[in-house]
Coordinates of C-alpha atoms in Angstrom, one line a residue:
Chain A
X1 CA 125.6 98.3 114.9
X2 CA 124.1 96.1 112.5
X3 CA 121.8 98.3 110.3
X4 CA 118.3 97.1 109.2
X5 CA 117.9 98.6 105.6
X6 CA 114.4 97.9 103.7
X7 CA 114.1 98.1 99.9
X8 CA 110.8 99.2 98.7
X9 CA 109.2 96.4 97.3
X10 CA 106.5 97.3 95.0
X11 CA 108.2 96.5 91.9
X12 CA 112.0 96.6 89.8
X13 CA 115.2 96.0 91.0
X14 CA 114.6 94.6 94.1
X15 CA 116.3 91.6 94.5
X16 CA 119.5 92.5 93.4
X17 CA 119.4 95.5 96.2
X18 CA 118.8 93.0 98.5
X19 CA 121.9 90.7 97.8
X20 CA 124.2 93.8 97.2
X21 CA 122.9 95.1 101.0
X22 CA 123.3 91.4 102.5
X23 CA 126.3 90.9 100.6
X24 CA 127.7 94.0 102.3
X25 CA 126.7 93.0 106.0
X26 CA 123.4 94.5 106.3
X27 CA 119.7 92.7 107.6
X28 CA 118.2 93.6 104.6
X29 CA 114.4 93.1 104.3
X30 CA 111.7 94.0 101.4
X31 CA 109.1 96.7 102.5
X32 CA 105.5 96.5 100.7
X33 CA 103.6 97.6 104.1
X34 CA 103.4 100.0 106.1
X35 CA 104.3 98.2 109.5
X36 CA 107.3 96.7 107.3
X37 CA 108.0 100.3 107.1
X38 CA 108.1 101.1 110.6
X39 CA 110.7 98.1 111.1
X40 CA 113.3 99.6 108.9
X41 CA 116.6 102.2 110.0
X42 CA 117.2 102.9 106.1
X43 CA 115.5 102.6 102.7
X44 CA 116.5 102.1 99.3
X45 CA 113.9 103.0 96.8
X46 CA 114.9 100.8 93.8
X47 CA 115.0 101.4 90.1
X48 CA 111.7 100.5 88.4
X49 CA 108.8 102.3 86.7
X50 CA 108.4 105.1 89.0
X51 CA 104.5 105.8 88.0
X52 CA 103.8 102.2 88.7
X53 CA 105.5 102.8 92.3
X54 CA 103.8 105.7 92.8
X55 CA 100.4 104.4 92.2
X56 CA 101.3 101.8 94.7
X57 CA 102.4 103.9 97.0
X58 CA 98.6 105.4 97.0
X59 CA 96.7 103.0 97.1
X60 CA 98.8 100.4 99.8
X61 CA 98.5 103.6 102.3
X62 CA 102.4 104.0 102.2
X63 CA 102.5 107.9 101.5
X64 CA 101.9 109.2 104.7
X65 CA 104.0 106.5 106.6
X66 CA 106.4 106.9 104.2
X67 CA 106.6 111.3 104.6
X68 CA 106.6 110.5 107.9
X69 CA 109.5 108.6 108.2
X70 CA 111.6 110.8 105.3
X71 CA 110.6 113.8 108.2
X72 CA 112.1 112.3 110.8
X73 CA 115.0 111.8 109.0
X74 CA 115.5 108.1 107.7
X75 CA 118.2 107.5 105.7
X76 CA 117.6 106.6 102.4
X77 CA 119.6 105.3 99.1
X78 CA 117.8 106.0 95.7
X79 CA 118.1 104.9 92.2
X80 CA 116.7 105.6 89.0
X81 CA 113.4 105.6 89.6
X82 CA 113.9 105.7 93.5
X83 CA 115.5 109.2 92.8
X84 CA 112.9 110.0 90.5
X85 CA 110.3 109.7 93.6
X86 CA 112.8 111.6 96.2
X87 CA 113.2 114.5 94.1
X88 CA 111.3 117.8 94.3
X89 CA 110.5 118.0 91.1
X90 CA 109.9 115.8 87.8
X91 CA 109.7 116.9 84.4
X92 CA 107.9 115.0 81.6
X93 CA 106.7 113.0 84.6
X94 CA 102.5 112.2 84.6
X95 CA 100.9 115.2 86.2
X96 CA 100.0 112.6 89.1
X97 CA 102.9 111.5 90.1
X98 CA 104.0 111.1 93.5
X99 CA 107.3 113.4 95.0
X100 CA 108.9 113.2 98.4
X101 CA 111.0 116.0 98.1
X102 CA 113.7 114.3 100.5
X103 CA 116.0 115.2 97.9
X104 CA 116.8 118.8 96.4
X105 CA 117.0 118.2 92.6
X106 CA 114.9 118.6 89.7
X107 CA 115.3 115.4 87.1
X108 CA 113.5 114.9 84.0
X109 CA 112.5 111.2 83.2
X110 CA 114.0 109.1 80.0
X111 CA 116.0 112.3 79.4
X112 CA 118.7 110.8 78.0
X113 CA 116.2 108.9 75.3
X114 CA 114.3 105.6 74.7
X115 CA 116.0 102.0 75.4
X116 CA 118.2 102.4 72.6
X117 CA 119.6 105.2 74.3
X118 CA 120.4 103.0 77.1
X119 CA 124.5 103.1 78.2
X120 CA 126.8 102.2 80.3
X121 CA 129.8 104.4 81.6
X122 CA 132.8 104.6 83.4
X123 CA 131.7 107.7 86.5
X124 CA 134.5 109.0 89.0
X125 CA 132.4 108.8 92.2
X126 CA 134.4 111.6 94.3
X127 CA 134.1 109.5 98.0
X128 CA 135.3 105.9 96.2
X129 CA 138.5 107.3 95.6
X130 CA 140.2 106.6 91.8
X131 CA 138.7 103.4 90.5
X132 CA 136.0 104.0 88.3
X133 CA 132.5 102.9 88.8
X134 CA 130.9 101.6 85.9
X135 CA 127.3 102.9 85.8
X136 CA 124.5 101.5 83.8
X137 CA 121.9 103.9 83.0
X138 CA 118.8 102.4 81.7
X139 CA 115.7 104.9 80.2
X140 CA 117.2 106.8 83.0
X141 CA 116.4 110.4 84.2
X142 CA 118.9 113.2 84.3
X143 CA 119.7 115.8 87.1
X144 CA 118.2 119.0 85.7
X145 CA 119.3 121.1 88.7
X146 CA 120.3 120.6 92.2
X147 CA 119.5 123.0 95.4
X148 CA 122.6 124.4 97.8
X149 CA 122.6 121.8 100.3
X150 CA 122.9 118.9 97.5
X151 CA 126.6 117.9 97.1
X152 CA 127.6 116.3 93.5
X153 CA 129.7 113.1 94.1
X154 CA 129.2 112.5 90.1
X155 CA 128.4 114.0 87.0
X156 CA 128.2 112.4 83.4
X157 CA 128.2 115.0 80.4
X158 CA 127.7 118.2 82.5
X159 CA 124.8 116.5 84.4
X160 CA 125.2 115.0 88.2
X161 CA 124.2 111.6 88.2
X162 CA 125.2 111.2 91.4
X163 CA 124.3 113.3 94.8
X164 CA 124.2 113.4 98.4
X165 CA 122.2 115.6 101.2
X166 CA 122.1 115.0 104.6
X167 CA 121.5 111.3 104.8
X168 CA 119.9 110.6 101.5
X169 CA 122.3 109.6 98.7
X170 CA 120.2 109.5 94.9
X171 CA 121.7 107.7 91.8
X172 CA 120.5 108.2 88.1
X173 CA 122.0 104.9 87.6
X174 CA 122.4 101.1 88.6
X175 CA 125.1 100.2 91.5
X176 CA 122.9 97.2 91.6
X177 CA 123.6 95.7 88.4
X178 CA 127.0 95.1 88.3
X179 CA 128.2 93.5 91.5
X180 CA 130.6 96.5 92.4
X181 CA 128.9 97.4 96.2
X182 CA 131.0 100.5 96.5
X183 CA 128.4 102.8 97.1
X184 CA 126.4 100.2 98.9
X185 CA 128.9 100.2 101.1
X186 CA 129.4 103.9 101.7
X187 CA 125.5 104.4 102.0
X188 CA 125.7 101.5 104.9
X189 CA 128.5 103.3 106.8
X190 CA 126.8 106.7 107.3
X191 CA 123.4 104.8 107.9
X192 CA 125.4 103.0 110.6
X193 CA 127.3 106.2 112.0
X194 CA 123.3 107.8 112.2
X195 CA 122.5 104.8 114.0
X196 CA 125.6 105.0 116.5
X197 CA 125.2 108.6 116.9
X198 CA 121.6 108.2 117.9
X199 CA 121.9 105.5 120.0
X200 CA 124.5 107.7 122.4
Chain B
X1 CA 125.9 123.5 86.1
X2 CA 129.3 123.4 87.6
X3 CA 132.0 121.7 85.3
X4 CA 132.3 118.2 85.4
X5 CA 134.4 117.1 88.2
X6 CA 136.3 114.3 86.2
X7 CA 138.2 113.6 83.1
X8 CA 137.1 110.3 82.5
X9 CA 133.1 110.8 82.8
X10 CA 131.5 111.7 79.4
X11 CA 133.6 109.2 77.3
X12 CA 132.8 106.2 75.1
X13 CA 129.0 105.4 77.1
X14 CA 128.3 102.2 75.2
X15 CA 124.9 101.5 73.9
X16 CA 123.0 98.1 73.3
X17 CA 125.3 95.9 75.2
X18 CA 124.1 92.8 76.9
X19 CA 123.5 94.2 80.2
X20 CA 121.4 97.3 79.5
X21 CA 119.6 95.1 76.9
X22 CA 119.1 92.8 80.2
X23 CA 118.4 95.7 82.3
X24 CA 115.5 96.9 81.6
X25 CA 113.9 93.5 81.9
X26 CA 115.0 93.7 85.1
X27 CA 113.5 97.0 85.9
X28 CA 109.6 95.3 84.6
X29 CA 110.2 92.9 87.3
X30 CA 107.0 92.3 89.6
X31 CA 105.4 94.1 87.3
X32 CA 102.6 93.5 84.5
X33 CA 103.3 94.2 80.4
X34 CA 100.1 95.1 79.1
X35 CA 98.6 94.5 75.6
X36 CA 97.0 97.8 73.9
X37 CA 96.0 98.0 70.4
X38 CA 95.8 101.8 70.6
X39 CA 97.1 104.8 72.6
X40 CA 92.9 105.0 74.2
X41 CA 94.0 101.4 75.5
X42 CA 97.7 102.5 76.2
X43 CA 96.2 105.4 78.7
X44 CA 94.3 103.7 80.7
X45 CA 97.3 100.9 81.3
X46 CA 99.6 103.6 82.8
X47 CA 96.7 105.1 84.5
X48 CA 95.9 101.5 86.4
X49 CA 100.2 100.9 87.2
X50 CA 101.5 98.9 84.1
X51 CA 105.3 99.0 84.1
X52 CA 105.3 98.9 80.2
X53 CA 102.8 98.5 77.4
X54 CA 102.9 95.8 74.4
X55 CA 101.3 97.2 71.1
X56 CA 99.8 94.7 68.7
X57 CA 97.2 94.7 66.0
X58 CA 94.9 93.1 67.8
X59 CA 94.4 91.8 71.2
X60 CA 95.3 87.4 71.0
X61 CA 91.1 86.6 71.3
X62 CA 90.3 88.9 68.5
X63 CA 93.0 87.1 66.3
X64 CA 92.0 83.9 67.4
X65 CA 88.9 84.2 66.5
X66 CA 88.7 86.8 63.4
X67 CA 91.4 84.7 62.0
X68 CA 93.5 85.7 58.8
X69 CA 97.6 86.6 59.2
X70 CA 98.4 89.0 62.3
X71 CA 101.1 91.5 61.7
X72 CA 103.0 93.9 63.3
X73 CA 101.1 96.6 64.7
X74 CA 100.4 99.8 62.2
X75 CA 103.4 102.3 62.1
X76 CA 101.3 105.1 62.7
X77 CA 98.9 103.7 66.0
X78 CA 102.4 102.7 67.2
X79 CA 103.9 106.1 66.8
X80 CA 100.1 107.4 68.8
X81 CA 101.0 104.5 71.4
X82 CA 104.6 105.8 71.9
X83 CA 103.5 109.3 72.4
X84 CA 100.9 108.5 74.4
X85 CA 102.6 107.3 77.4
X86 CA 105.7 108.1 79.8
X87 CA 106.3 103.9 80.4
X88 CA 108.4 101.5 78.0
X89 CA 106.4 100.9 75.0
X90 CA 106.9 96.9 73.4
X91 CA 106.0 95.7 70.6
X92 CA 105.1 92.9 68.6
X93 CA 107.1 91.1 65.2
X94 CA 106.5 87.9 63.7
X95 CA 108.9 84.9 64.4
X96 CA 111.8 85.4 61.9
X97 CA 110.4 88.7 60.7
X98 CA 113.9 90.8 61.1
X99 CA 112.7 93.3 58.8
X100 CA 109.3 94.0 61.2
X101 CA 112.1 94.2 63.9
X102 CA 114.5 96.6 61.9
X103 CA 111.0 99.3 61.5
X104 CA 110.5 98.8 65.2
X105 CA 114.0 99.3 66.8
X106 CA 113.9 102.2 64.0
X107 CA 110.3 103.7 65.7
X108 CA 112.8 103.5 68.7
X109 CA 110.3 100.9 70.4
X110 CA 111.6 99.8 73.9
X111 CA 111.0 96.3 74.0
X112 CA 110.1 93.7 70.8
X113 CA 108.3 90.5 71.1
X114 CA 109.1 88.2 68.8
X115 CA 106.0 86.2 69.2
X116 CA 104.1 83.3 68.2
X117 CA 100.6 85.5 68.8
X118 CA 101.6 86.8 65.2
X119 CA 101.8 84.7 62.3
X120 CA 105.2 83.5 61.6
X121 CA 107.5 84.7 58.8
X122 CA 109.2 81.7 58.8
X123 CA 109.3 78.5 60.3
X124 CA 112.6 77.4 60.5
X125 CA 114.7 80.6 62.0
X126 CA 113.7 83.1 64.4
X127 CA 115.6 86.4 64.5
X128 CA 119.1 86.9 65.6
X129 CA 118.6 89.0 68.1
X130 CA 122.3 89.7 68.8
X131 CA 122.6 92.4 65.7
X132 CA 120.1 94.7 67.3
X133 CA 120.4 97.4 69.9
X134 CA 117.1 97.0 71.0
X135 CA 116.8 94.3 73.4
X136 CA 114.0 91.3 72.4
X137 CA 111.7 88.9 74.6
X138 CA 110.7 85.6 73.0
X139 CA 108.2 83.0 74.5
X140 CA 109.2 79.6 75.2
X141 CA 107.3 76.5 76.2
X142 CA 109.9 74.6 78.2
X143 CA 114.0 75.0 79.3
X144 CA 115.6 74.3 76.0
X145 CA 113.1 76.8 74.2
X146 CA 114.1 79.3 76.3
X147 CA 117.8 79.1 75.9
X148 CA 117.6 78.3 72.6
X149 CA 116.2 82.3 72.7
X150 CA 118.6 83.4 74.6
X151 CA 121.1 81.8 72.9
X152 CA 120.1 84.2 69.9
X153 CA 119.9 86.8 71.7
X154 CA 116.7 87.3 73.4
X155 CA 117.1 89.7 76.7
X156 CA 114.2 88.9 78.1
X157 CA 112.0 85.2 78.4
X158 CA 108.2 84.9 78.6
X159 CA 106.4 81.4 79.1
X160 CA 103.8 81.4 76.2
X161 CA 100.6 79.9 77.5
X162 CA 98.0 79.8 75.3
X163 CA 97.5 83.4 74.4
X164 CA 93.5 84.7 74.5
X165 CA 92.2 81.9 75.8
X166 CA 92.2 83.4 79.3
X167 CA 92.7 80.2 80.5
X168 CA 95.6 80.1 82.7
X169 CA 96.4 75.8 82.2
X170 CA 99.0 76.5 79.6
X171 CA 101.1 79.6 81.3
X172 CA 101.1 76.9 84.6
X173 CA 102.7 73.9 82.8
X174 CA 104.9 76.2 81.0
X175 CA 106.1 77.8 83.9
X176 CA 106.4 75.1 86.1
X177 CA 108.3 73.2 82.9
X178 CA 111.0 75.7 82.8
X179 CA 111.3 76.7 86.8
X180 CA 111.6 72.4 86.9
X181 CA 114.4 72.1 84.3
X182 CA 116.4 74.6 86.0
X183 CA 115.8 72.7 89.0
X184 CA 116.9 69.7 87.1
X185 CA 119.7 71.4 86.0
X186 CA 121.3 72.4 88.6
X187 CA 121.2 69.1 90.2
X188 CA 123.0 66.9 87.4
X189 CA 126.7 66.2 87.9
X190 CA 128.9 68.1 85.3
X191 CA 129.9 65.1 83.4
X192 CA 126.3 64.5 82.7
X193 CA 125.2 68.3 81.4
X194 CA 126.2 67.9 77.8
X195 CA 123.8 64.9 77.7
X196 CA 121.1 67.0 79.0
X197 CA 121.9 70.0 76.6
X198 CA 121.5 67.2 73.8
X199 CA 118.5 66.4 75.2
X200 CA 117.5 69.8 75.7
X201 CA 118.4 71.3 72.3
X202 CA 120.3 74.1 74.0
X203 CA 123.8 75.6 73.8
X204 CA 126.4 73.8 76.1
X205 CA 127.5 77.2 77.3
X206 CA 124.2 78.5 78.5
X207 CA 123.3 75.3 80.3
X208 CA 127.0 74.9 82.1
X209 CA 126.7 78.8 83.0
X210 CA 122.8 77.8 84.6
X211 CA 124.0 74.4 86.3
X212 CA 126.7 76.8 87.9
X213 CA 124.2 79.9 88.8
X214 CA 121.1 77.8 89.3
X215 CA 118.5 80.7 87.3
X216 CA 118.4 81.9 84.1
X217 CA 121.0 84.9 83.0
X218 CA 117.7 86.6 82.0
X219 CA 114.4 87.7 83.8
X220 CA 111.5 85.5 82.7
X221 CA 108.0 86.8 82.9
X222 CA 104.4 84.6 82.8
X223 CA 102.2 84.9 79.7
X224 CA 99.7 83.0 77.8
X225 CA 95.7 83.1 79.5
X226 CA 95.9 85.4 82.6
X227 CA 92.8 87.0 82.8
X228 CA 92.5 87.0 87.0
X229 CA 94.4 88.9 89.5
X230 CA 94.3 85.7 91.5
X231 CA 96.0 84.3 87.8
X232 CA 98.3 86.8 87.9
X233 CA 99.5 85.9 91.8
X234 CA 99.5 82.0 90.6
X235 CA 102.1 82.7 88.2
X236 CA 104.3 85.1 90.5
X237 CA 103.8 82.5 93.3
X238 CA 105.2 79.8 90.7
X239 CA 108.4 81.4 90.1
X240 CA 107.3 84.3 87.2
X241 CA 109.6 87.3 87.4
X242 CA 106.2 89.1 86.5
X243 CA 102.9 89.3 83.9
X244 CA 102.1 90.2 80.2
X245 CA 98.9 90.3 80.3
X246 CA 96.8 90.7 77.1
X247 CA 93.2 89.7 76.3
X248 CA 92.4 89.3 80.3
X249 CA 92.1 93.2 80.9
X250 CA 90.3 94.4 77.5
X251 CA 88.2 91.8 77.2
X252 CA 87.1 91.8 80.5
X253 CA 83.6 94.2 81.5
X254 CA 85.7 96.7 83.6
X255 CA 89.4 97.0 81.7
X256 CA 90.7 99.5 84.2
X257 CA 89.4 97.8 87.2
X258 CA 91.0 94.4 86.1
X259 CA 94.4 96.2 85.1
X260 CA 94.6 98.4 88.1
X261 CA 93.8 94.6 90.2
X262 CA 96.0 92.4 88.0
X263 CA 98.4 95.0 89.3
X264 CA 98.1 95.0 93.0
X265 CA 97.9 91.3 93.1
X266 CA 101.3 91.2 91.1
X267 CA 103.0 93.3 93.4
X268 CA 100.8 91.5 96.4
X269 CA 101.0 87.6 95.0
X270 CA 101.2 86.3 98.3
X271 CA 99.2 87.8 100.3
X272 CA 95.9 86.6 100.0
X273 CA 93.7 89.3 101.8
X274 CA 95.0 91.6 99.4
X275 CA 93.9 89.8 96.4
X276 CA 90.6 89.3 98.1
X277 CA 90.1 93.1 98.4
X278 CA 91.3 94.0 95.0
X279 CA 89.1 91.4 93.4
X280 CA 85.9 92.3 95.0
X281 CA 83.0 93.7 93.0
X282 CA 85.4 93.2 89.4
X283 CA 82.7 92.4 87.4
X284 CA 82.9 89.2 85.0
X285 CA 86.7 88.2 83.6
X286 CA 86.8 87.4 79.8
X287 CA 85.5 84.8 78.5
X288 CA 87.5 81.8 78.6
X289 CA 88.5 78.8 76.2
X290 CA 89.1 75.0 77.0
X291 CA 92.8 74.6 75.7
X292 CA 91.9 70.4 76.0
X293 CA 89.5 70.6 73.5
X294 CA 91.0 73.0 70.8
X295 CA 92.2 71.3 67.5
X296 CA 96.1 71.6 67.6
X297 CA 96.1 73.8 64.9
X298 CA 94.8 76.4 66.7
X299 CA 97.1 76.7 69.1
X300 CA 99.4 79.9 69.0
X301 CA 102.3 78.3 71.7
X302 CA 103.3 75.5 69.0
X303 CA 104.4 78.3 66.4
X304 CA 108.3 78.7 66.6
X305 CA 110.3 76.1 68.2

């Protein structure tokens, strides 16, 4: 079944989530509205600035469509700042910023330090097997502390950077920078499984 | 914290390389850069939705039109601006002013400008970008410009308008210069592309990689007299991969109500019902300046080349 997978399209790296997902064999469509919401199977909230999402998120009445949709169950790929606004909770975040709570981690943003901290790394992702993804982490925020249903499928100097629960899969890093669609592609098949298993 | 689950994560994570350098950019897409000359200003730019701030001394109409040499931005309002905010904090050195850049990347700013809205340290060279870890956005006029900046280094491109003018003219035949040459570009036959980086002034390499990809290897912002949220949704609708935005918002009567618009219609840049809405009851914009009639001295975009 052909999935239909939005990318939230407020701000950051959407594009490039776009071609990964179409690149991969998805219909993949930007989502900046709430009925472009309702016309989605999956999301992927992309990396960004997660307070300038959030704000957007506000004031374009996406919030409440958006917890809506997360209840229900919709399947949803994160990164970067994507996972910064499906976590619980965010430390040295702005006291107003938005939290969906799909996924069960605390992360703390730019924990790993300013631009200049920026880095790239080789991750063993435990589903893709024994190639190495290469990870770009940029200002990115660190995985503080995970709840028992959160399974780590990566961790970078004693952190995860990498989890899954349920159907919602949240990277600290990039998959969409650097042309490997790996986890693109494993995101895709368990939104398409959902979608098969609902369908019967 | 459970141990790590692999032997080869937490080895050799390499700093400063192109792509990270690259990546952030790429994060400030459909976004707007915000000029603040203190942490006051840098506030109320995260609290209206910037994805990043720029400190400078003063805002471009201020310099304009108290005149003497602008600087980099004072070490220690810098310092208030970093602290002050949780978004990527930019900031601005003089053209060939590597020094200015060295105390920056050492303030651990995010972003520098290398800009022509400073007075330039020199007139010949601009900074080679490469030996920093910091990643650096440069303004350009037209095609060649741009890659001559990236071919130094820069990680990031911004179409120089005619900064504090609030006059949009010069942003739109700057953007529409460089979106046109790649369009050029991309057409020519490959026997005819070392002619046109001749006739650009640009490395070979950059302009066969472009010819073959059809876009610039780095993201490439508007800049230069946006002082609109109906500006700011020109630009994007152009081409722009997003906004600085620097006298328009605090020189306008309501800062925070044109930041927090300039925003939405960034994000919103075609859909006109949306900029309608956000632009209601905004007050006047700045002040704006006839680029036609200004003696050429006076104009910022002609510093650097």
């Amino acid at each position: 079944m052909l999935a239909r997978v939005g990318v939230l399209a407020l701000q950051g790296d959407v594009r490039e989530h776009l071609s990964a997902l179409s690149h991969c064999g998805a219909d993949a469509t930007p989502v900046r509205l709430p009925a472009d919401l309702a016309a989605v199977d999956a999301l992927v909230l992309p990396g960004g600035e997660s307070t300038t999402m959030s704000r957007l998120i506000r004031v374009f009445d996406l919030e409440t469509p958006l917890r809506h949709r997360l209840s229900e169950g919709m399947p949803t790929m994160s990164t970067c700042a994507g996972l910064i606004l499906l976590s619980r909770t965010v430390l040295d975040g702005r006291p107003d910023q938005l939290t969906f709570g799909a996924l069960d981690v605390e992360v703390r943003r730019n924990a790993y330090g300013r631009q200049r901290e920026s880095f790239e790394a080789d991750l063993k992702v435990e589903p893709l097997g024994v190639a190495p993804f290469r990870a770009v982490f940029i200002r990115a925020p660190r995985i503080e502390a995970t709840g028992p249903d959160v399974e780590v499928l990566a961790s970078f100097d004693g952190n995860p950077v990498a989890v899954s629960s349920g159907l919602h899969l949240g990277l600290g890093f990039h998959p969409e920078m650097t042309g490997d669609v790996r986890l693109h592609q494993l995101f895709l098949r368990r939104v398409e499984e959902a979608l098969e298993v609902n369908a019967a | 914290m459970s141990t790590d689950k692999s032997a080869v994560n937490g080895h050799e994570p390499a700093t400063g390389g192109v792509r990270v350098k690259r990546g952030l950019a790429e994060m400030l897409k459909g976004g707007v850069i915000m000029d603040v000359v203190n942490a006051e200003h840098a506030k109320i730019a995260e609290d209206a939705g910037a994805v990043a701030v720029m400190a400078l001394e003063r805002v471009p109409a201020d310099i304009r039109r108290e005149g003497g040499v602008a600087r980099m931005s004072e070490v220690g309002l810098i310092k208030e601006i970093m602290a002050a905010v949780t978004i990527p904090v930019m900031a601005k050195a003089r053209i060939g002013h590597f020094v200015e850049a060295q105390v920056l990347e050492a303030l651990g700013i995010d972003y520098i400008d290398e800009s022509e809205v400073l007075t330039p340290a020199d007139e010949e060279n601009h900074i080679d970008k490469w030996t920093f870890k910091v990643p650096f956005v440069c303004g350009c006029r037209d095609l060649g410009e741009a890659l001559r900046r990236i071919g130094e280094g820069a990680a990031m491109i911004r179409t120089k308008g005619e900064a504090g003018t609030g006059n949009v003219v010069e942003a739109v035949r700057h953007m529409r210069a460089v979106l046109g040459g790649l369009r050029r570009l991309r057409a020519l036959r490959p026997d005819e592309l070392m002619s046109e980086a001749k006739r650009l002034g640009a490395p070979f390499e950059l302009v066969r990689e472009i010819h073959e990809t059809g876009a610039l290897p780095v993201v490439n912002f508007s800049a230069g007299g946006i002082a609109t949220p109906a500006d700011a949704a020109l630009m994007m609708q152009l081409g722009a991969d997003g906004n600085f935005v620097g006298s328009g918002i605090f020189k306008s009567d309501d800062p925070l109500g044109y930041a927090k618009a300039i925003v939405a219609a960034t994000t919103y840049y075609d859909k006109p019902d949306v900029i309608a809405e956000v632009s209601a009851g905004l007050g006047p914009a700045m002040r704006g300046l006839d680029v036609a009639s200004m003696p050429k001295e006076e104009l910022l975009a002609a510093r650097g080349w």
